[in-house]
Short mmCIF file of C-alpha atoms in Angstrom, two decimals:
data_model
loop_
_atom_site.label_atom_id
_atom_site.label_comp_id
_atom_site.label_asym_id
_atom_site.label_seq_id
_atom_site.Cartn_x
_atom_site.Cartn_y
_atom_site.Cartn_z
CA MET A 1 47.92 47.98 6.97
CA PRO A 2 48.16 48.91 3.27
CA SER A 3 48.04 52.61 2.43
CA PHE A 4 45.68 54.09 -0.14
CA ASP A 5 45.60 57.39 -1.99
CA THR A 6 41.80 57.20 -2.04
CA ASP A 7 39.13 54.81 -0.88
CA VAL A 8 37.12 54.65 -4.11
CA PHE A 9 38.22 55.67 -7.61
CA ILE A 10 35.35 56.48 -9.98
CA ALA A 11 35.92 56.57 -13.72
CA GLY A 12 33.38 59.00 -15.17
CA ALA A 13 31.69 62.05 -13.64
CA GLY A 14 28.31 61.96 -15.33
CA PRO A 15 25.11 61.72 -13.26
CA VAL A 16 25.86 58.14 -12.16
CA GLY A 17 29.45 58.77 -11.11
CA LEU A 18 28.52 62.02 -9.40
CA THR A 19 25.69 60.35 -7.46
CA ALA A 20 28.08 57.62 -6.34
CA ALA A 21 30.56 60.26 -5.17
CA MET A 22 27.88 62.21 -3.30
CA ASP A 23 26.71 59.14 -1.42
CA LEU A 24 30.22 58.01 -0.56
CA SER A 25 31.17 61.48 0.68
CA GLN A 26 28.08 61.60 2.88
CA ARG A 27 29.30 58.33 4.44
CA GLY A 28 32.80 59.68 5.11
CA VAL A 29 34.50 57.77 2.29
CA ARG A 30 37.30 59.41 0.27
CA VAL A 31 36.57 59.57 -3.46
CA THR A 32 38.60 60.41 -6.56
CA LEU A 33 36.80 61.00 -9.87
CA ALA A 34 38.40 61.06 -13.32
CA GLU A 35 36.39 62.78 -16.07
CA PRO A 36 37.57 63.33 -19.68
CA ARG A 37 35.54 66.53 -20.13
CA ARG A 38 36.51 69.94 -18.84
CA PHE A 39 34.87 71.19 -15.68
CA ALA A 40 31.25 72.14 -16.40
CA GLU A 41 31.59 71.21 -20.07
CA PRO A 42 27.97 70.64 -21.19
CA PRO A 43 26.86 67.03 -21.58
CA ASN A 44 24.89 65.72 -24.53
CA VAL A 45 21.18 66.50 -24.60
CA LYS A 46 20.17 63.03 -23.49
CA CYS A 47 18.06 62.20 -20.46
CA ASN A 48 14.97 64.40 -19.95
CA HIS A 49 13.51 62.81 -16.85
CA VAL A 50 14.49 62.23 -13.21
CA SER A 51 12.39 59.46 -11.68
CA ALA A 52 10.72 59.63 -8.28
CA ARG A 53 13.19 57.09 -6.91
CA SER A 54 16.11 59.20 -8.14
CA MET A 55 14.57 62.31 -6.63
CA GLU A 56 14.23 60.42 -3.32
CA ILE A 57 17.95 59.68 -3.53
CA PHE A 58 18.71 63.32 -4.31
CA ARG A 59 16.55 64.32 -1.33
CA ARG A 60 18.70 62.19 0.97
CA LEU A 61 21.86 63.62 -0.59
CA GLY A 62 20.67 67.21 -0.16
CA VAL A 63 20.41 68.11 -3.84
CA ALA A 64 16.71 67.53 -4.66
CA ALA A 65 15.65 71.14 -4.14
CA LYS A 66 18.43 72.41 -6.38
CA ALA A 67 17.35 70.05 -9.15
CA ARG A 68 13.65 70.80 -8.65
CA HIS A 69 14.18 74.53 -9.19
CA ALA A 70 15.95 74.10 -12.53
CA GLY A 71 14.94 73.13 -16.02
CA LEU A 72 11.82 74.35 -17.79
CA PRO A 73 10.03 77.48 -16.52
CA GLU A 74 8.20 76.73 -13.28
CA ASP A 75 4.75 77.06 -14.90
CA TRP A 76 5.54 74.93 -17.98
CA PRO A 77 3.24 71.87 -17.97
CA ASN A 78 5.01 68.53 -18.00
CA ASP A 79 2.20 67.09 -20.13
CA VAL A 80 2.76 64.56 -22.88
CA VAL A 81 0.64 65.42 -25.92
CA PHE A 82 -0.17 63.33 -29.00
CA ARG A 83 -0.61 65.35 -32.19
CA THR A 84 -0.56 64.96 -35.96
CA SER A 85 2.42 67.33 -35.89
CA VAL A 86 3.84 69.61 -33.23
CA THR A 87 1.74 72.45 -34.66
CA GLY A 88 -1.05 70.14 -35.83
CA LEU A 89 -4.20 68.60 -34.38
CA GLU A 90 -4.22 67.28 -30.83
CA MET A 91 -5.51 63.75 -30.33
CA SER A 92 -4.98 63.20 -26.58
CA ARG A 93 -2.65 64.14 -23.73
CA ILE A 94 -1.26 62.82 -20.46
CA PRO A 95 -1.57 65.59 -17.84
CA ILE A 96 1.50 66.02 -15.63
CA PRO A 97 1.89 69.11 -13.40
CA CYS A 98 4.50 71.82 -13.87
CA ARG A 99 7.32 71.85 -11.35
CA ARG A 100 5.70 74.73 -9.43
CA ASP A 101 2.68 72.52 -8.67
CA ARG A 102 4.43 69.16 -8.53
CA TYR A 103 4.06 68.71 -4.75
CA THR A 104 0.45 69.91 -4.55
CA ASP A 105 -1.34 68.83 -7.75
CA ALA A 106 -2.57 65.26 -7.31
CA SER A 107 -5.02 65.27 -10.22
CA GLY A 108 -2.87 63.51 -12.81
CA PRO A 109 -2.22 59.79 -13.35
CA ASP A 110 0.87 59.93 -11.11
CA GLY A 111 -0.56 62.30 -8.51
CA TRP A 112 -1.35 59.45 -6.11
CA TRP A 113 2.19 58.12 -5.91
CA PRO A 114 3.38 57.27 -2.36
CA THR A 115 6.57 59.31 -2.32
CA PRO A 116 7.95 62.49 -0.78
CA GLU A 117 9.55 63.36 -4.13
CA PRO A 118 7.49 63.15 -7.34
CA PRO A 119 9.38 62.82 -10.63
CA HIS A 120 10.93 65.85 -12.28
CA ARG A 121 11.25 66.66 -15.98
CA ILE A 122 14.62 68.29 -16.54
CA ASN A 123 17.16 67.79 -19.29
CA GLN A 124 20.58 66.46 -18.42
CA ILE A 125 22.22 69.70 -19.63
CA TYR A 126 20.64 71.44 -16.61
CA LEU A 127 20.75 68.55 -14.12
CA GLU A 128 24.37 67.49 -14.50
CA PRO A 129 25.92 70.90 -13.73
CA ILE A 130 23.90 71.00 -10.49
CA LEU A 131 25.16 67.58 -9.45
CA LEU A 132 28.70 68.49 -10.51
CA ARG A 133 28.97 71.71 -8.52
CA HIS A 134 27.35 70.11 -5.49
CA THR A 135 29.75 67.16 -5.61
CA ALA A 136 32.86 69.28 -6.20
CA GLU A 137 32.27 71.12 -2.92
CA LEU A 138 31.87 67.99 -0.78
CA PRO A 139 34.53 66.93 1.74
CA GLY A 140 36.70 64.02 0.73
CA VAL A 141 35.93 64.36 -3.00
CA THR A 142 38.73 65.03 -5.50
CA LEU A 143 37.68 65.68 -9.09
CA HIS A 144 40.20 65.50 -11.93
CA ASN A 145 38.88 66.84 -15.23
CA ARG A 146 40.52 66.15 -18.59
CA THR A 147 41.70 62.81 -17.26
CA GLN A 148 40.82 59.30 -18.31
CA LEU A 149 41.39 55.88 -16.79
CA THR A 150 43.63 53.80 -19.05
CA ALA A 151 44.39 50.65 -17.04
CA PHE A 152 44.16 49.02 -13.64
CA THR A 153 45.42 45.99 -11.77
CA GLN A 154 44.04 44.60 -8.54
CA ASP A 155 45.14 42.38 -5.72
CA GLY A 156 43.57 41.20 -2.49
CA ASP A 157 43.90 44.58 -0.82
CA GLY A 158 43.21 47.21 -3.47
CA VAL A 159 43.35 48.46 -7.05
CA ALA A 160 46.26 50.22 -8.76
CA VAL A 161 44.77 52.69 -11.24
CA GLN A 162 46.57 54.34 -14.13
CA TRP A 163 45.04 57.42 -15.70
CA LEU A 164 46.00 59.84 -18.42
CA ASP A 165 46.12 63.63 -18.28
CA LEU A 166 44.54 64.46 -21.63
CA ASP A 167 46.08 67.93 -21.83
CA SER A 168 49.67 67.18 -20.87
CA GLY A 169 49.82 63.55 -21.97
CA ALA A 170 51.28 62.59 -18.61
CA THR A 171 50.37 59.28 -17.03
CA ARG A 172 49.46 59.22 -13.38
CA SER A 173 48.74 56.43 -10.93
CA LEU A 174 47.21 55.93 -7.54
CA ARG A 175 46.07 53.15 -5.29
CA ALA A 176 42.43 52.77 -4.25
CA ARG A 177 40.53 50.27 -2.20
CA TYR A 178 37.85 49.95 -4.90
CA LEU A 179 37.17 51.05 -8.48
CA ILE A 180 33.80 51.90 -10.03
CA GLY A 181 33.43 52.22 -13.80
CA CYS A 182 30.78 54.83 -14.59
CA ASP A 183 32.43 55.47 -17.93
CA GLY A 184 29.54 54.91 -20.32
CA GLY A 185 28.62 52.47 -23.04
CA SER A 186 32.17 52.09 -24.34
CA SER A 187 33.45 51.55 -20.78
CA THR A 188 37.17 50.86 -20.46
CA VAL A 189 36.55 49.43 -17.00
CA ARG A 190 33.99 46.94 -18.29
CA LYS A 191 36.28 45.75 -21.06
CA GLN A 192 39.35 45.39 -18.85
CA MET A 193 37.47 43.56 -16.11
CA GLY A 194 36.38 40.97 -18.67
CA ALA A 195 32.64 41.69 -18.76
CA GLN A 196 30.67 41.57 -22.00
CA LEU A 197 27.40 43.19 -23.06
CA GLU A 198 24.80 40.63 -24.12
CA GLY A 199 21.39 41.06 -25.73
CA THR A 200 20.01 42.82 -28.81
CA ALA A 201 22.50 45.20 -30.40
CA VAL A 202 20.05 47.11 -32.62
CA ILE A 203 16.33 47.54 -32.02
CA GLN A 204 15.89 50.83 -33.82
CA ARG A 205 17.82 53.86 -35.01
CA VAL A 206 16.73 57.36 -34.08
CA GLN A 207 17.76 60.46 -36.02
CA SER A 208 17.88 62.99 -33.21
CA THR A 209 18.51 66.72 -33.57
CA TYR A 210 18.93 69.46 -30.98
CA ILE A 211 17.58 72.65 -32.54
CA ARG A 212 17.10 76.32 -31.80
CA ALA A 213 13.79 77.60 -33.16
CA PRO A 214 12.78 80.90 -31.52
CA GLY A 215 9.69 81.17 -33.71
CA LEU A 216 8.17 77.85 -32.73
CA LEU A 217 6.73 79.07 -29.44
CA ALA A 218 4.63 81.67 -31.28
CA LEU A 219 3.16 78.93 -33.49
CA LEU A 220 2.15 77.07 -30.32
CA GLU A 221 0.78 80.16 -28.58
CA HIS A 222 -2.87 79.15 -28.86
CA ARG A 223 -2.29 75.50 -28.03
CA PRO A 224 -1.85 74.10 -24.49
CA ARG A 225 1.86 73.70 -23.83
CA ALA A 226 3.54 70.36 -23.21
CA TRP A 227 6.91 68.96 -22.24
CA SER A 228 6.79 66.18 -24.83
CA HIS A 229 5.05 66.11 -28.21
CA TYR A 230 4.45 62.69 -29.80
CA VAL A 231 3.80 63.10 -33.51
CA TYR A 232 1.97 60.67 -35.76
CA ASN A 233 1.23 61.34 -39.42
CA PRO A 234 1.56 59.22 -42.57
CA ARG A 235 4.78 60.95 -43.59
CA ARG A 236 6.76 60.90 -40.33
CA CYS A 237 6.50 59.82 -36.71
CA GLY A 238 8.66 61.40 -34.05
CA VAL A 239 8.91 63.09 -30.66
CA MET A 240 9.83 66.64 -29.67
CA PHE A 241 10.90 67.64 -26.17
CA ALA A 242 10.87 71.18 -24.83
CA ILE A 243 14.34 71.87 -23.43
CA ASP A 244 14.42 75.46 -22.14
CA GLY A 245 10.78 76.48 -22.66
CA HIS A 246 11.84 79.33 -24.92
CA GLU A 247 13.71 78.40 -28.07
CA THR A 248 15.53 75.05 -27.78
CA TRP A 249 13.97 71.69 -28.60
CA LEU A 250 15.09 68.11 -29.10
CA VAL A 251 13.51 66.34 -32.09
CA HIS A 252 13.58 62.54 -32.42
CA ASN A 253 12.84 61.12 -35.87
CA HIS A 254 12.19 57.39 -35.54
CA LEU A 255 13.65 55.53 -38.50
CA SER A 256 11.88 52.50 -39.92
CA PRO A 257 13.52 49.12 -40.65
CA SER A 258 13.71 50.16 -44.31
CA GLU A 259 15.83 53.16 -43.25
CA PRO A 260 18.97 51.45 -41.91
CA GLU A 261 21.28 54.48 -41.76
CA PHE A 262 21.01 57.77 -39.88
CA ASP A 263 21.14 59.62 -43.20
CA SER A 264 18.58 57.37 -44.90
CA VAL A 265 16.09 60.20 -44.49
CA ASP A 266 16.69 63.87 -45.24
CA ARG A 267 17.05 65.41 -41.78
CA ASP A 268 15.62 68.82 -42.65
CA TRP A 269 12.58 67.34 -44.39
CA ALA A 270 11.88 65.00 -41.47
CA ILE A 271 12.16 67.78 -38.88
CA ARG A 272 9.72 69.95 -40.85
CA GLN A 273 7.23 67.07 -41.16
CA ILE A 274 7.39 66.48 -37.41
CA LEU A 275 7.09 70.18 -36.55
CA GLY A 276 4.40 70.77 -39.17
CA VAL A 277 6.15 73.78 -40.74
CA ASP A 278 7.01 74.72 -44.30
CA GLU A 279 10.40 75.36 -45.89
CA GLN A 280 10.30 79.03 -44.96
CA PHE A 281 10.30 78.35 -41.22
CA PRO A 282 13.77 79.15 -39.81
CA TYR A 283 15.59 76.98 -37.29
CA GLU A 284 19.20 76.19 -36.40
CA ILE A 285 20.77 72.81 -35.73
CA ILE A 286 22.74 73.03 -32.49
CA SER A 287 23.92 69.42 -32.57
CA LYS A 288 23.10 66.03 -34.02
CA GLU A 289 22.31 63.53 -31.26
CA ASP A 290 21.61 60.36 -33.28
CA TRP A 291 21.37 57.17 -31.25
CA VAL A 292 20.67 53.45 -31.51
CA ALA A 293 18.05 51.74 -29.38
CA ARG A 294 19.52 48.55 -27.88
CA ARG A 295 18.94 45.97 -25.16
CA LEU A 296 22.34 45.07 -23.77
CA VAL A 297 23.23 43.99 -20.23
CA ALA A 298 26.68 43.08 -18.97
CA ASN A 299 27.14 39.43 -18.02
CA ARG A 300 28.85 40.53 -14.83
CA PHE A 301 28.79 43.74 -12.80
CA ARG A 302 31.83 42.96 -10.68
CA ASN A 303 35.31 41.51 -10.78
CA GLY A 304 36.84 41.45 -7.30
CA ARG A 305 37.27 45.05 -6.18
CA VAL A 306 36.14 46.47 -9.53
CA PHE A 307 32.53 47.32 -10.35
CA ILE A 308 30.53 48.86 -13.19
CA ALA A 309 27.34 50.91 -13.04
CA GLY A 310 25.05 52.84 -15.36
CA ASP A 311 25.62 52.68 -19.12
CA ALA A 312 28.85 50.79 -18.48
CA ALA A 313 26.67 47.92 -17.21
CA HIS A 314 23.54 48.23 -19.36
CA LEU A 315 22.22 49.95 -22.48
CA TRP A 316 18.59 49.89 -23.53
CA VAL A 317 15.81 51.92 -25.11
CA PRO A 318 15.33 54.76 -22.61
CA TYR A 319 11.57 54.39 -22.34
CA ALA A 320 10.18 55.54 -18.98
CA GLY A 321 13.46 57.44 -18.51
CA TYR A 322 15.10 54.32 -17.14
CA GLY A 323 18.53 54.79 -18.63
CA MET A 324 20.15 57.35 -16.36
CA ASN A 325 17.74 56.56 -13.52
CA ALA A 326 18.67 52.88 -13.52
CA GLY A 327 22.31 53.95 -13.30
CA ILE A 328 21.58 56.20 -10.32
CA ALA A 329 19.91 53.22 -8.62
CA ASP A 330 23.01 51.13 -9.38
CA ALA A 331 25.24 53.76 -7.83
CA THR A 332 23.52 54.02 -4.48
CA ASN A 333 22.95 50.28 -4.27
CA LEU A 334 26.72 49.83 -4.54
CA THR A 335 28.09 52.77 -2.57
CA TRP A 336 26.50 51.95 0.78
CA LEU A 337 28.01 48.46 0.50
CA LEU A 338 31.46 49.86 -0.29
CA ALA A 339 31.14 52.33 2.58
CA ALA A 340 30.23 49.48 4.94
CA CYS A 341 33.51 47.78 4.04
CA VAL A 342 35.59 50.95 4.27
CA GLN A 343 34.04 51.76 7.66
CA GLY A 344 34.97 48.29 8.85
CA TRP A 345 31.65 46.98 10.12
CA ALA A 346 30.83 44.74 7.15
CA ASP A 347 32.37 41.51 5.93
CA PRO A 348 33.75 41.80 2.36
CA ARG A 349 31.14 39.25 1.28
CA ILE A 350 28.51 41.95 1.63
CA LEU A 351 29.69 43.18 -1.78
CA ASP A 352 28.19 40.06 -3.38
CA ALA A 353 24.81 41.73 -2.91
CA TYR A 354 25.45 44.32 -5.63
CA GLU A 355 25.49 41.97 -8.59
CA ALA A 356 22.94 39.63 -6.98
CA GLU A 357 20.47 42.52 -6.62
CA ARG A 358 21.10 44.84 -9.56
CA GLN A 359 21.76 42.47 -12.45
CA PRO A 360 18.40 40.65 -12.27
CA ILE A 361 16.53 43.96 -11.94
CA THR A 362 18.47 45.34 -14.88
CA GLN A 363 17.42 42.37 -16.99
CA GLN A 364 13.79 42.87 -15.99
CA VAL A 365 13.74 46.59 -16.75
CA SER A 366 15.52 46.09 -20.07
CA HIS A 367 12.80 43.67 -21.15
CA PHE A 368 10.07 46.09 -20.05
CA ALA A 369 11.73 48.74 -22.20
CA MET A 370 12.25 46.45 -25.19
CA ASP A 371 8.67 45.17 -25.09
CA HIS A 372 7.41 48.74 -24.97
CA ALA A 373 9.67 49.67 -27.87
CA ALA A 374 8.16 46.87 -29.96
CA LYS A 375 4.67 48.18 -29.25
CA MET A 376 5.72 51.72 -30.13
CA ILE A 377 7.24 50.57 -33.44
CA LYS A 378 4.01 48.75 -34.26
CA ALA A 379 1.94 51.87 -33.43
CA ARG A 380 4.08 54.00 -35.74
CA THR A 381 3.37 51.63 -38.63
CA ALA A 382 -0.38 51.75 -38.02
CA VAL A 383 -1.07 55.50 -38.43
CA PRO A 384 -4.42 55.89 -40.26
CA PRO A 385 -3.98 57.53 -43.67
CA ASP A 386 -6.83 59.96 -42.93
CA ILE A 387 -5.59 61.00 -39.48
CA GLU A 388 -5.16 64.62 -40.63
CA ALA A 389 -8.43 64.83 -42.56
CA ALA A 390 -10.76 67.70 -41.63
CA ASP A 391 -13.90 65.54 -41.95
CA ALA A 392 -15.80 63.21 -39.63
CA ALA A 393 -13.71 60.22 -40.65
CA GLY A 394 -10.55 62.10 -39.73
CA ALA A 395 -11.99 63.11 -36.36
CA THR A 396 -12.95 59.49 -35.66
CA ALA A 397 -9.48 58.28 -36.63
CA ARG A 398 -7.82 60.84 -34.34
CA GLU A 399 -10.09 59.99 -31.42
CA ARG A 400 -9.38 56.27 -31.72
CA PHE A 401 -5.64 56.64 -32.32
CA GLY A 402 -5.31 59.23 -29.55
CA ALA A 403 -6.98 56.94 -27.04
CA GLU A 404 -4.69 54.07 -28.02
CA ALA A 405 -1.62 56.32 -27.78
CA TYR A 406 -2.66 57.43 -24.29
CA GLN A 407 -3.19 53.89 -23.03
CA LEU A 408 0.10 52.71 -24.48
CA ASN A 409 2.20 55.58 -23.16
CA VAL A 410 0.70 56.50 -19.80
CA GLN A 411 2.43 53.46 -18.33
CA GLN A 412 5.87 54.73 -19.34
CA PHE A 413 5.40 58.38 -18.40
CA CYS A 414 3.63 57.46 -15.16
CA CYS A 415 5.57 54.25 -14.52
CA ALA A 416 4.66 53.47 -10.92
CA GLY A 417 5.86 49.87 -11.23
CA LEU A 418 9.37 50.75 -12.36
CA ASN A 419 9.63 53.32 -9.58
CA PHE A 420 8.18 51.43 -6.64
CA GLY A 421 7.47 47.84 -7.64
CA TYR A 422 10.84 46.22 -8.21
CA PHE A 423 12.27 43.99 -5.50
CA TYR A 424 15.47 42.12 -4.66
CA GLU A 425 14.47 38.50 -4.41
CA HIS A 426 17.74 36.57 -4.13
CA SER A 427 20.00 38.83 -2.13
CA PRO A 428 22.49 37.42 0.38
CA ILE A 429 21.75 40.26 2.83
CA ILE A 430 17.95 40.16 2.76
CA VAL A 431 16.10 37.70 5.00
CA GLY A 432 12.98 36.49 3.25
CA ASP A 433 9.96 34.81 4.75
CA ASP A 434 7.15 32.60 3.44
CA GLU A 435 5.49 35.39 1.43
CA ALA A 436 6.52 36.09 -2.16
CA PRO A 437 6.94 39.69 -3.34
CA PRO A 438 3.95 40.90 -5.35
CA PRO A 439 4.44 41.12 -9.13
CA TYR A 440 4.65 44.47 -10.86
CA SER A 441 4.39 45.92 -14.35
CA MET A 442 5.82 49.06 -15.92
CA GLY A 443 2.80 51.05 -14.79
CA GLY A 444 1.50 49.23 -11.72
CA PHE A 445 2.60 47.73 -8.40
CA THR A 446 1.34 46.63 -5.00
CA GLU A 447 2.87 48.11 -1.86
CA SER A 448 4.44 45.48 0.35
CA THR A 449 6.79 44.96 3.28
CA VAL A 450 7.92 41.56 1.96
CA PRO A 451 11.72 41.56 2.42
CA GLY A 452 13.33 42.83 -0.75
CA CYS A 453 10.49 45.24 -1.58
CA ARG A 454 10.55 49.00 -1.23
CA LEU A 455 9.45 50.22 2.20
CA PRO A 456 5.94 51.71 1.78
CA HIS A 457 6.07 55.43 2.28
CA VAL A 458 4.12 57.34 4.95
CA TRP A 459 4.14 60.89 6.20
CA LEU A 460 4.96 61.10 9.91
CA ALA A 461 2.99 63.03 12.48
CA ASP A 462 5.84 65.55 12.80
CA GLY A 463 5.58 66.40 9.09
CA ARG A 464 8.63 64.48 7.93
CA SER A 465 8.70 61.73 5.37
CA LEU A 466 9.38 58.30 6.85
CA PHE A 467 12.37 58.17 4.51
CA ASP A 468 13.80 61.28 6.17
CA ALA A 469 13.90 59.33 9.45
CA LEU A 470 15.90 56.38 8.10
CA GLY A 471 19.44 55.96 9.37
CA PRO A 472 22.57 55.69 7.17
CA GLY A 473 22.71 51.90 7.54
CA TYR A 474 19.74 49.91 8.77
CA THR A 475 16.60 51.22 10.45
CA LEU A 476 14.33 49.17 12.71
CA LEU A 477 10.80 50.53 12.48
CA ARG A 478 8.71 49.58 15.54
CA ARG A 479 4.99 50.00 15.05
CA ASP A 480 4.08 48.41 18.42
CA THR A 481 6.02 50.03 21.25
CA GLY A 482 5.18 47.08 23.47
CA VAL A 483 7.50 44.81 21.51
CA ASP A 484 10.95 44.48 23.13
CA VAL A 485 13.72 45.20 20.62
CA SER A 486 16.63 45.45 23.07
CA ALA A 487 18.11 42.13 21.91
CA LEU A 488 18.21 43.40 18.31
CA VAL A 489 19.77 46.69 19.33
CA ASP A 490 22.35 44.95 21.53
CA ALA A 491 23.29 42.47 18.79
CA ALA A 492 23.75 45.34 16.32
CA GLN A 493 25.98 47.22 18.74
CA ALA A 494 28.04 44.13 19.49
CA GLN A 495 28.75 43.62 15.77
CA ARG A 496 29.07 47.37 15.00
CA VAL A 497 26.14 47.25 12.59
CA PRO A 498 24.66 50.78 12.28
CA LEU A 499 21.04 50.29 13.35
CA ALA A 500 18.66 53.14 14.08
CA ALA A 501 15.59 52.04 16.06
CA ILE A 502 12.59 54.37 15.73
CA ASP A 503 9.02 54.40 17.00
CA ALA A 504 7.43 56.27 14.11
CA GLN A 505 3.95 57.76 14.35
CA PRO A 506 2.23 58.13 10.96
CA ARG A 507 0.17 61.21 10.23
CA ASP A 508 -2.72 59.35 8.60
CA GLY A 509 -2.33 55.80 9.87
CA TRP A 510 -0.34 52.89 8.56
CA PRO A 511 -0.94 51.57 5.03
CA ALA A 512 -2.42 48.09 4.82
CA ALA A 513 0.94 46.73 3.71
CA TYR A 514 2.26 47.15 7.28
CA ARG A 515 1.10 43.95 8.98
CA HIS A 516 4.09 43.26 11.23
CA ALA A 517 5.12 44.93 14.46
CA LEU A 518 8.73 45.27 13.33
CA VAL A 519 10.08 46.15 9.87
CA MET A 520 13.76 46.65 9.16
CA ALA A 521 14.92 48.58 6.09
CA ARG A 522 18.13 49.85 4.52
CA ALA A 523 18.96 53.44 3.68
CA ASP A 524 17.97 52.74 0.05
CA THR A 525 14.44 52.01 1.42
CA HIS A 526 14.41 48.27 0.69
CA VAL A 527 13.05 46.01 3.44
CA VAL A 528 15.57 43.46 4.75
CA TRP A 529 13.61 41.74 7.55
CA ARG A 530 10.26 41.86 9.34
CA GLY A 531 8.55 40.11 12.21
CA ASP A 532 6.22 40.47 15.17
CA ALA A 533 9.04 39.96 17.66
CA ALA A 534 12.81 39.92 17.71
CA PRO A 535 14.20 36.73 16.13
CA ALA A 536 15.40 33.92 18.34
CA ASP A 537 18.99 34.47 17.16
CA CYS A 538 19.61 38.20 16.77
CA ASP A 539 23.33 37.65 16.36
CA ALA A 540 22.70 35.46 13.31
CA LEU A 541 20.50 38.15 11.77
CA MET A 542 23.22 40.76 12.24
CA ARG A 543 25.84 38.47 10.72
CA ARG A 544 23.56 38.12 7.69
CA LEU A 545 23.01 41.86 7.41
CA ARG A 546 26.71 42.66 7.50
CA GLY A 547 27.52 39.96 4.94
CA ALA A 548 29.24 37.59 7.34
CA ALA A 549 26.81 34.67 6.97
CA ALA A 550 27.57 31.93 4.46
#
């Protein structure tokens, strides 16, 4: 048998790479991470939102509570407000509870969501250190900071990885079973594996500035607080995010097509127009975080034993927060498949499921984001000239524009469809039936147990989430205890497929989506099979689930 220094080598220890490492460690797989930054070196002020699906993943990995208790002050509302400037007139708002009330307040437009873990607004500068320290303490995880993958070669058994020590200049090498590139938009792994990004290279440029403005909170003292401020006035349109709830803020200035460069507009002037302050108001620029909105998806996510995930595989406008969150979904879709191969119960063909499942979903989400970006650009060009007027016409303009802004944006900030609606339709390890998955939009979805869909969530009679009861591989959920499942259990044992069979009792009854006596799901909560009795050929089903079927 070939020897390996590690089971999986991960290039990049951002949120996606760290999530992959956490999941692999939980499954007993040895992981080595290479990260160019120093340990705990702060990341860029980028993602501000952790989706419900990502929080469900963090719950399973034992890090959700740590993330939930960090970020903005616990009583800071996560509302999205639409104003003529940050300090100007309010037109409308999307109410979202503060983190203290996130589990109990069901009054907002996402309060009804069927999940044990609602979304969480937290900037990446607070989230990533939590994930990093949690991962660094896990068994089987080796983290090398100030190192960078430079090259790799693969054969039928593994991958030889070369990596550079950025401080000493020394080149190191090791042999891994598999390699995952979580190394960002300029991914070395993607380029060397021969994948190319395809799509729209430039949709819009955003002049983004991370500022310290201790005096801003006092100017907002008599206004209801908010996590995000969307600003519309005839001079400038932009967005401001509260970062620490005290003195730091991230200001996005959306550039128009006639402003093709990041310095086409005076940065200081634009920030003051968005904030609604005069030249005497003091603030400090901490960093410039300018970025380009794109829609790019790699034409392949895999080459043999080498895979890419996160920004290495896709870049798009991060509406609905589905930049980092899509990468986290990539990571845990892939890692359970890799673990199945390392553990020896799966056929190597099970790895075909990663690209077959994630690439189509990535294309769908990227188009959702791009379509929403086009609508947002149109809205910014249609700001009424009298929107700030103190007369009846101004009030009418603000009421109309505020209502339109709410309707346009509630679907991205309360994006139930992107969280719970997507499905894997053409996967080699999902057994479909004669019912098609229900369609979904950015903001809406229909719960379903159609194979490929997300398992509808229920709270169990013992107080646990149904998701807490799922096994590490497959779980057979039996709603009718009179149905004999011994043939399924025996077939799983004979082929070493990890199958947990449970007779769950819901606290408040089964949702209407549960129409079958038996539903089988994976640890990532996607349904893989359902029926009212065990199939005629249980062995064939197990071969399919472990990737051994043609």
